[in-house]
Structure formats: structure tokens, C-alpha cells
Short mmCIF file of C-alpha atoms in Angstrom, two decimals:
data_model
loop_
_atom_site.label_atom_id
_atom_site.label_comp_id
_atom_site.label_asym_id
_atom_site.label_seq_id
_atom_site.Cartn_x
_atom_site.Cartn_y
_atom_site.Cartn_z
CA GLY B 8 0.00 0.00 0.00
CA GLY B 9 0.94 3.65 -0.12
CA ARG B 10 2.84 5.50 2.57
CA LYS B 11 2.80 9.17 3.45
CA GLY B 12 6.31 9.84 2.18
CA GLY B 13 9.87 8.66 2.50
CA ALA B 14 12.42 9.81 5.05
CA GLY B 15 13.97 13.10 4.08
CA ARG B 16 11.58 13.64 1.18
CA LYS B 17 9.55 16.80 0.68
CA SER B 18 6.01 17.08 -0.64
CA GLU B 19 7.49 19.06 -3.57
CA ASP B 20 9.02 15.81 -4.83
CA VAL B 21 5.67 14.04 -5.27
CA LEU B 22 4.76 13.03 -8.83
CA VAL B 23 1.25 11.70 -9.43
CA MET B 24 0.76 9.79 -12.70
CA VAL B 25 -2.79 9.24 -13.95
CA PRO B 26 -3.61 6.96 -16.91
CA GLY B 27 -5.77 7.38 -19.96
CA TYR B 28 -8.92 5.56 -20.95
CA GLY B 29 -8.98 1.78 -20.56
CA SER B 30 -5.66 1.82 -18.75
CA VAL B 31 -4.45 1.47 -15.16
CA GLY B 32 -1.64 3.00 -13.15
CA ALA B 33 0.45 -0.15 -13.59
CA PHE B 34 0.97 0.77 -17.24
CA PHE B 35 3.39 3.48 -16.07
CA LEU B 36 5.55 0.76 -14.50
CA HIS B 37 8.88 1.24 -16.31
CA SER B 38 8.71 5.02 -16.53
CA ALA B 39 7.61 5.44 -12.92
CA ALA B 40 10.54 3.38 -11.67
CA GLU B 41 12.97 5.51 -13.69
CA LEU B 42 11.36 8.77 -12.56
CA SER B 43 11.71 7.67 -8.94
CA LYS B 44 15.48 7.52 -9.50
CA LYS B 45 15.40 11.22 -10.36
CA GLY B 46 14.20 12.16 -6.89
CA TYR B 47 10.43 11.89 -7.19
CA ARG B 48 8.13 9.92 -4.96
CA VAL B 49 5.82 8.52 -7.62
CA TYR B 50 2.19 7.52 -7.18
CA CYS B 51 0.44 5.79 -10.10
CA ILE B 52 -3.30 6.24 -9.66
CA ASP B 53 -6.28 4.26 -10.87
CA TRP B 54 -9.15 6.65 -11.50
CA LEU B 55 -12.30 6.20 -9.44
CA GLY B 56 -14.38 3.39 -10.92
CA THR B 57 -11.42 1.76 -12.71
CA GLY B 58 -8.61 -0.65 -11.86
CA GLY B 59 -8.32 -1.27 -8.14
CA SER B 60 -10.37 1.76 -7.13
CA ALA B 61 -13.84 1.79 -5.61
CA ARG B 62 -16.85 1.45 -7.95
CA PRO B 63 -19.61 3.90 -7.08
CA SER B 64 -22.52 4.20 -9.46
CA TYR B 65 -21.85 6.59 -12.31
CA ASN B 66 -24.78 8.93 -12.92
CA CYS B 67 -23.13 12.03 -14.34
CA LYS B 68 -24.06 14.52 -16.99
CA PRO B 69 -21.44 14.81 -19.75
CA GLY B 70 -18.93 17.61 -19.28
CA SER B 71 -17.94 19.24 -16.01
CA ASP B 72 -20.18 16.96 -13.93
CA ALA B 73 -18.45 13.88 -15.36
CA GLU B 74 -15.01 15.41 -14.76
CA ALA B 75 -15.89 16.14 -11.14
CA PHE B 76 -16.64 12.44 -10.54
CA PHE B 77 -12.95 11.66 -11.13
CA VAL B 78 -11.23 14.89 -10.09
CA ASP B 79 -12.99 15.15 -6.73
CA ALA B 80 -11.92 11.58 -5.93
CA LEU B 81 -8.31 12.45 -6.76
CA GLU B 82 -8.49 15.45 -4.43
CA ARG B 83 -9.85 13.26 -1.62
CA TRP B 84 -6.95 10.87 -2.19
CA ARG B 85 -4.46 13.75 -2.02
CA ALA B 86 -5.93 14.96 1.25
CA SER B 87 -5.90 11.45 2.74
CA MET B 88 -2.21 11.07 1.88
CA GLY B 89 -1.24 14.43 3.33
CA VAL B 90 0.32 15.56 0.05
CA GLN B 91 0.48 19.36 0.09
CA HIS B 92 1.33 19.84 -3.56
CA MET B 93 2.44 17.73 -6.50
CA THR B 94 3.52 17.51 -10.08
CA ILE B 95 0.70 15.78 -11.93
CA LEU B 96 1.19 13.82 -15.15
CA GLY B 97 -1.80 12.66 -17.15
CA HIS B 98 -1.80 10.58 -20.32
CA SER B 99 -4.36 10.99 -23.11
CA LEU B 100 -7.83 11.33 -21.57
CA GLY B 101 -6.03 11.39 -18.22
CA ALA B 102 -4.34 14.60 -19.43
CA VAL B 103 -7.77 16.21 -19.80
CA LEU B 104 -8.63 15.23 -16.23
CA ALA B 105 -5.20 16.33 -14.98
CA THR B 106 -5.89 19.74 -16.55
CA SER B 107 -9.29 19.80 -14.88
CA TYR B 108 -7.61 19.07 -11.54
CA ALA B 109 -4.93 21.74 -12.08
CA THR B 110 -7.49 24.42 -12.92
CA ARG B 111 -9.75 23.53 -9.99
CA PHE B 112 -6.98 23.08 -7.42
CA PRO B 113 -4.12 25.25 -8.71
CA GLY B 114 -2.60 25.71 -5.25
CA ARG B 115 -1.91 21.98 -5.12
CA VAL B 116 -0.16 21.68 -8.49
CA LYS B 117 3.50 22.57 -8.92
CA ARG B 118 3.59 21.67 -12.61
CA ALA B 119 1.37 19.65 -14.95
CA VAL B 120 2.57 17.28 -17.67
CA LEU B 121 0.06 16.55 -20.43
CA ALA B 122 1.23 13.43 -22.24
CA SER B 123 -0.37 13.09 -25.67
CA PRO B 124 -3.51 15.05 -24.73
CA PRO B 125 -6.51 14.97 -27.09
CA THR B 126 -5.78 17.48 -29.83
CA PRO B 127 -8.15 16.15 -32.50
CA ARG B 128 -7.60 17.07 -36.10
CA ASP B 129 -10.70 17.94 -38.08
CA PHE B 130 -13.04 15.01 -37.36
CA THR B 131 -15.65 17.01 -35.46
CA HIS B 132 -15.55 19.97 -37.85
CA ASN B 133 -15.92 17.71 -40.90
CA LEU B 134 -18.73 15.77 -39.26
CA LYS B 135 -20.72 18.95 -38.69
CA GLN B 136 -20.83 19.44 -42.45
CA HIS B 137 -23.16 16.40 -42.53
CA PRO B 138 -25.95 17.13 -40.01
CA ARG B 139 -27.66 13.72 -40.17
CA MET B 140 -24.42 11.79 -39.72
CA HIS B 141 -23.39 14.20 -36.98
CA ALA B 142 -26.65 13.59 -35.11
CA PHE B 143 -26.31 9.80 -35.52
CA VAL B 144 -22.71 9.71 -34.25
CA ASN B 145 -23.62 11.89 -31.27
CA ARG B 146 -26.56 9.65 -30.41
CA VAL B 147 -24.47 6.46 -30.51
CA TRP B 148 -21.63 8.12 -28.57
CA ASP B 149 -23.98 9.33 -25.84
CA MET B 150 -25.36 5.81 -25.38
CA GLY B 151 -22.17 5.07 -23.47
CA LEU B 152 -21.13 1.92 -25.31
CA THR B 153 -17.59 0.95 -24.28
CA PRO B 154 -14.90 -1.54 -25.39
CA MET B 155 -15.17 -3.11 -21.93
CA SER B 156 -18.79 -3.99 -22.63
CA LEU B 157 -17.65 -6.00 -25.66
CA LEU B 158 -14.95 -7.80 -23.67
CA ARG B 159 -17.48 -8.79 -21.02
CA LEU B 160 -19.72 -10.21 -23.73
CA LEU B 161 -16.83 -12.40 -24.98
CA GLY B 162 -16.84 -14.34 -21.72
CA PRO B 163 -13.82 -16.69 -21.39
CA LEU B 164 -12.11 -15.09 -24.41
CA GLY B 165 -11.86 -11.80 -22.53
CA PRO B 166 -8.95 -12.72 -20.20
CA ALA B 167 -6.92 -14.24 -23.06
CA LEU B 168 -7.33 -11.15 -25.23
CA THR B 169 -6.36 -8.94 -22.29
CA ARG B 170 -3.21 -10.97 -21.55
CA ARG B 171 -2.16 -10.84 -25.18
CA SER B 172 -2.66 -7.08 -25.32
CA VAL B 173 -0.69 -6.43 -22.12
CA HIS B 174 2.23 -8.63 -23.20
CA ARG B 175 2.37 -6.91 -26.59
CA ARG B 176 2.31 -3.44 -25.06
CA PHE B 177 5.06 -4.19 -22.54
CA THR B 178 7.44 -5.71 -25.09
CA ARG B 179 7.41 -2.76 -27.48
CA GLY B 180 10.69 -0.99 -28.01
CA GLY B 181 12.76 -4.02 -27.01
CA VAL B 182 11.77 -3.70 -23.36
CA LYS B 183 11.91 -6.93 -21.38
CA PRO B 184 8.44 -7.55 -19.93
CA PRO B 185 8.26 -7.26 -16.14
CA ALA B 186 7.94 -10.43 -14.09
CA ASP B 187 4.45 -9.43 -12.98
CA THR B 188 2.98 -9.03 -16.47
CA GLU B 189 0.46 -11.79 -15.73
CA GLN B 190 -0.58 -10.06 -12.53
CA MET B 191 -0.99 -6.77 -14.35
CA ALA B 192 -3.09 -8.42 -17.07
CA ALA B 193 -5.24 -9.93 -14.34
CA VAL B 194 -5.69 -6.51 -12.72
CA LEU B 195 -6.73 -5.05 -16.07
CA TRP B 196 -9.15 -7.87 -16.89
CA HIS B 197 -10.76 -7.76 -13.45
CA SER B 198 -11.07 -4.01 -13.86
CA TYR B 199 -13.00 -4.57 -17.07
CA GLY B 200 -15.06 -7.39 -15.62
CA LEU B 201 -16.24 -5.54 -12.51
CA LYS B 202 -19.20 -3.22 -12.12
CA ARG B 203 -19.45 -0.64 -14.89
CA SER B 204 -18.46 2.73 -13.48
CA GLY B 205 -15.39 4.76 -14.44
CA GLU B 206 -15.27 3.35 -17.96
CA MET B 207 -18.06 5.81 -18.74
CA MET B 208 -15.46 8.59 -18.68
CA LEU B 209 -14.99 8.18 -22.43
CA SER B 210 -18.33 9.68 -23.45
CA GLY B 211 -18.61 11.73 -20.26
CA VAL B 212 -15.37 13.67 -20.66
CA LEU B 213 -14.90 13.53 -24.45
CA GLY B 214 -17.28 14.08 -27.31
CA PRO B 215 -17.12 12.25 -30.67
CA GLY B 216 -13.72 12.63 -32.29
CA ALA B 217 -11.93 12.90 -28.91
CA GLU B 218 -12.91 16.56 -28.52
CA PRO B 219 -13.02 17.43 -24.77
CA ARG B 220 -16.55 18.43 -23.80
CA VAL B 221 -15.18 21.24 -21.63
CA PRO B 222 -13.17 23.29 -24.17
CA PHE B 223 -9.51 22.41 -23.65
CA ARG B 224 -7.93 25.50 -25.18
CA GLY B 225 -10.17 27.94 -23.35
CA ARG B 226 -9.61 26.21 -20.03
CA LEU B 227 -5.82 26.46 -20.40
CA LEU B 228 -5.73 30.06 -21.64
CA GLU B 229 -8.35 31.43 -19.26
CA GLY B 230 -7.61 29.31 -16.19
CA PRO B 231 -4.99 29.63 -13.43
CA LYS B 232 -1.44 30.03 -14.75
CA VAL B 233 -0.06 26.63 -13.77
CA PRO B 234 3.12 25.69 -15.73
CA TYR B 235 2.35 23.03 -18.36
CA ALA B 236 4.52 20.61 -20.31
CA PHE B 237 3.05 18.94 -23.41
CA VAL B 238 4.72 15.66 -24.39
CA TYR B 239 3.79 13.77 -27.58
CA GLY B 240 4.99 10.64 -29.29
CA GLY B 241 7.40 11.57 -32.07
CA GLY B 242 6.45 8.52 -34.13
CA ARG B 243 2.84 7.63 -34.90
CA ASP B 244 0.99 9.57 -32.23
CA TRP B 245 -2.53 10.11 -33.51
CA MET B 246 -2.80 13.22 -31.34
CA ASP B 247 -1.66 16.25 -33.31
CA VAL B 248 1.60 17.66 -31.91
CA LYS B 249 1.30 20.72 -34.17
CA ARG B 250 -1.88 21.73 -32.38
CA GLY B 251 -0.09 21.25 -29.08
CA GLU B 252 2.81 23.42 -30.24
CA ALA B 253 0.42 26.14 -31.39
CA LEU B 254 -1.40 26.05 -28.05
CA VAL B 255 1.90 26.36 -26.16
CA GLU B 256 2.75 29.48 -28.18
CA GLU B 257 -0.64 30.97 -27.30
CA MET B 258 -0.07 30.16 -23.63
CA LYS B 259 3.35 31.85 -23.69
CA ALA B 260 1.84 34.92 -25.32
CA ASN B 261 -0.68 34.91 -22.48
CA GLY B 262 2.11 35.13 -19.91
CA MET B 263 2.15 31.43 -19.02
CA HIS B 264 5.04 29.00 -18.65
CA ALA B 265 4.62 26.16 -21.15
CA VAL B 266 6.80 23.84 -23.22
CA CYS B 267 6.15 21.18 -25.85
CA THR B 268 8.39 18.22 -26.66
CA THR B 269 8.26 14.82 -28.36
CA VAL B 270 9.53 11.34 -27.56
CA PRO B 271 11.44 9.97 -30.59
CA TYR B 272 9.87 6.89 -32.24
CA ALA B 273 7.03 6.66 -29.71
CA GLY B 274 3.37 6.48 -30.68
CA HIS B 275 0.37 7.52 -28.62
CA GLN B 276 1.29 5.01 -25.89
CA LEU B 277 4.64 6.71 -25.37
CA PHE B 278 5.25 5.29 -21.87
CA LEU B 279 4.86 1.77 -23.24
CA ASP B 280 6.53 2.33 -26.60
CA GLU B 281 9.62 4.17 -25.30
CA PRO B 282 9.51 4.22 -21.49
CA TYR B 283 13.07 5.35 -20.90
CA ALA B 284 13.08 8.01 -23.62
CA SER B 285 9.75 9.23 -22.24
CA VAL B 286 11.35 9.71 -18.83
CA GLU B 287 14.13 11.82 -20.34
CA SER B 288 11.65 13.95 -22.29
CA VAL B 289 9.47 14.48 -19.22
CA SER B 290 12.49 15.28 -17.03
CA LEU B 291 13.87 17.85 -19.48
CA ALA B 292 10.44 19.45 -19.86
CA LEU B 293 10.02 19.74 -16.09
CA GLN B 294 13.49 21.24 -15.73
CA ALA B 295 12.50 23.92 -18.23
CA LEU B 296 9.49 24.95 -16.15
CA PRO B 297 9.53 26.96 -12.91
CA ALA B 298 7.32 25.92 -10.03
CA SER B 299 3.87 27.45 -10.07
CA GLU B 300 3.71 30.89 -8.49
CA LEU B 301 0.33 29.88 -7.09
CA LEU B 302 2.10 27.63 -4.57
CA ALA B 303 2.92 30.79 -2.60
CA ARG B 304 -0.69 30.63 -1.43
CA GLN B 305 -0.25 27.14 -0.08
CA GLU B 306 0.02 28.09 3.60
CA SER B 307 -3.48 29.55 3.57
CA LEU B 308 -4.79 26.35 2.00
CA ARG B 309 -3.24 23.86 4.42
CA SER B 310 -6.28 23.82 6.65
CA ILE B 311 -8.32 22.51 3.72
CA GLY B 312 -8.36 18.74 3.35
CA GLY B 313 -6.12 18.13 6.40
CA GLY B 314 -4.60 14.79 5.49
CA SER B 315 -5.82 12.87 8.50
CA SER B 316 -8.54 10.81 6.87
CA SER B 317 -7.95 7.14 6.14
CA LYS B 318 -7.10 5.70 2.75
CA GLY B 319 -9.91 4.38 0.64
CA ASP B 320 -11.04 0.95 -0.41
CA GLY B 321 -9.52 -1.00 -3.24
CA GLU B 322 -6.00 0.32 -3.36
CA VAL B 323 -3.59 -1.63 -5.54
CA SER B 324 -0.64 -2.57 -3.36
CA LEU B 325 1.75 -3.74 -6.09
CA ALA B 326 4.86 -1.66 -5.33
CA VAL B 327 7.37 -1.26 -8.14
CA SER B 328 10.12 0.16 -5.93
CA ASP B 329 10.49 1.95 -2.63
CA ASP B 330 9.50 5.22 -4.25
CA VAL B 331 6.76 4.02 -6.62
CA GLN B 332 3.29 3.14 -5.38
CA LEU B 333 0.27 2.00 -7.37
CA GLU B 334 -2.85 3.43 -5.79
CA GLY B 335 -6.59 3.13 -6.02
CA VAL B 336 -8.94 5.86 -4.85
CA SER B 337 -11.97 5.56 -2.66
CA GLY B 338 -15.55 6.33 -3.51
CA ALA B 339 -16.15 7.37 0.10
CA SER B 340 -18.07 10.64 0.40
CA ALA B 341 -18.41 10.78 -3.38
CA ALA B 342 -21.11 13.19 -4.39
CA HIS B 343 -21.82 10.95 -7.37
CA GLY B 344 -21.75 7.69 -5.43
CA GLU B 345 -24.52 5.29 -4.63
#
């Protein structure tokens, strides 16, 4: 299980890694272990309703209400661990939620790393040129059908397909698969096979074409000036790095600290494709960013969320190293719970 910090470590050294859709914190395994060697205490989080986290009922309206289901749970976890502030790293859809967290709780975030965030090309715009097709796609999307639903329907084939997928992902880039690959595949399959909950984030947080329902650009440009690093795969990342670069330039013009970099040869799953190169790219990006000026307000915030409450149900206790913990979050006190 998680601990409240290592001897001699400061809360400034905490790095919280949050996964994208259909993933779990364990998928950061290699990169998290390497990042811990650079002085971070790393926590890899399973979003509420996924992985080893609690499974409250999901009854959220798409958009900010859906985001709050996940972000509020992350804030409860932070308070329970006594973490005063952190660097947060989110991948893909997790980057959208990490941004949501940073804009809602800016005094808690030192820097934010957005790894391959949704920067869709022209799918949504092109779709709107065909009103009937646009309406049909929106209707199907809003039904909340998920890949996990299909896996559950496959019955005994589900675990085998999950194992194959995990093994393939962890052997990309010539990386030797970890000894606990089978355990990680089991965690992923059981996550898919349990009560439907957090998997609904796909249609709740994103619209068709991977367009965030809460406008991503506006949130970054108009929100609190937290320093941001954008990191994309330099190979076949289907997220558009050029849009990320353009957004970073807008943020700089708006007086914000922001950088954009790529991981050579990596695709969208950069932490699986090139885990060690990803660590170097993230480290260099973080070194280029100052700590958030909003942390100066931290003392006045310390009375909020104390840090004395107990940890939640369903944590994943698979520890990668002394300074890497895989964590679940609790549904306790969830406004959207049962």
C-alpha cells in the first residue's frame, strides 16, 4: 500500500501519474521506476471506478459533472495522503482530467505534464458538415457503449485477449516484460469485468472525435497560470503535436510558462513504446518549467483537506520500488456515489 512519504523527502518531490482511458496506473511501470530515481516519490493512480479503485454508481451529466466524478476523488486521495502539492502527469484522456484538476486546485499543483492530450484534427468539424451523420454519431456516442462492454460479452475469451494485449504493449521498443505481467493483465481484466463505473469517462469527458466536452484550449488560456509541459509521441501519435505546439505558443503569449516536446519513435502510448526516452523527455520538460507561483498561497490552503482521513477501499498494493506506489482511490463521500 501507499505510505505518506519517504524519510527526508519533501512534498514538492511528489509526482502523481494518472492513466488514460482503458488503462491502469500499472501501465506506467517502467517510466515510474525511472522517474523515482530522479528524486520523485511517484504515485500511479487508478481513476475512481477503474482498476483497483472503488466502484460507485456513475450517474453524471457529460462535461464538467463527469469530470468532477474523477477529479474530486483524486483530491480526496491527495488529502488522505497528506500531500500538500504535487507535479501531476496525465496521459491521453487522463491529461484532460489532470488539466481539470490543475485548474480547480491550482494551489496543489506545482507543474502539470500533459502526455499526448486529445488534440483532435478535423473530425468534429468535418462531421458537422453532414448534419444527419453528426446527429447519428452523437446519439451512438452518448449511449455510453464501451470496449469493456464487448470484452465482457466475450466471456472466457476476454482474459486471453487482455493478456495478449498487455504482453504486446510491454514488449514494445525491445523492453523486457516485467515479471508481474500476468498479474498486471489480471488486474486489467478484473477491472474490465467488474461493475461498470469509471469506464463511462470516455463519453462523459470527451465528445465524438476525442474533442473534450469542456473546451480544452479555453480552459488552459483562461484558467490559473499553472506551468504546463506537453509531451507527444514523435512517431505515430494520432494526437496532433502541431496543435499542441500552437497552443503552447498561445499560452506563452498569455504570460504562461509552457513547453512542448516529443519522444522519438514513440506512438500515442509513449510510456509503453519508449519508457526510458519518455522519462528523459518528461524530465527535461520539467526542468525547463519553474514551479507554479500559485504555490505561494499554499500556507493559507493547508487547513483545507487536512490529510488525517484514512485511505480508501480497493488500493492496488503492487509496489514497483520503494518510491513508486500503485494506488486506487476511494468512492467514500463521493457526491456521485450510490
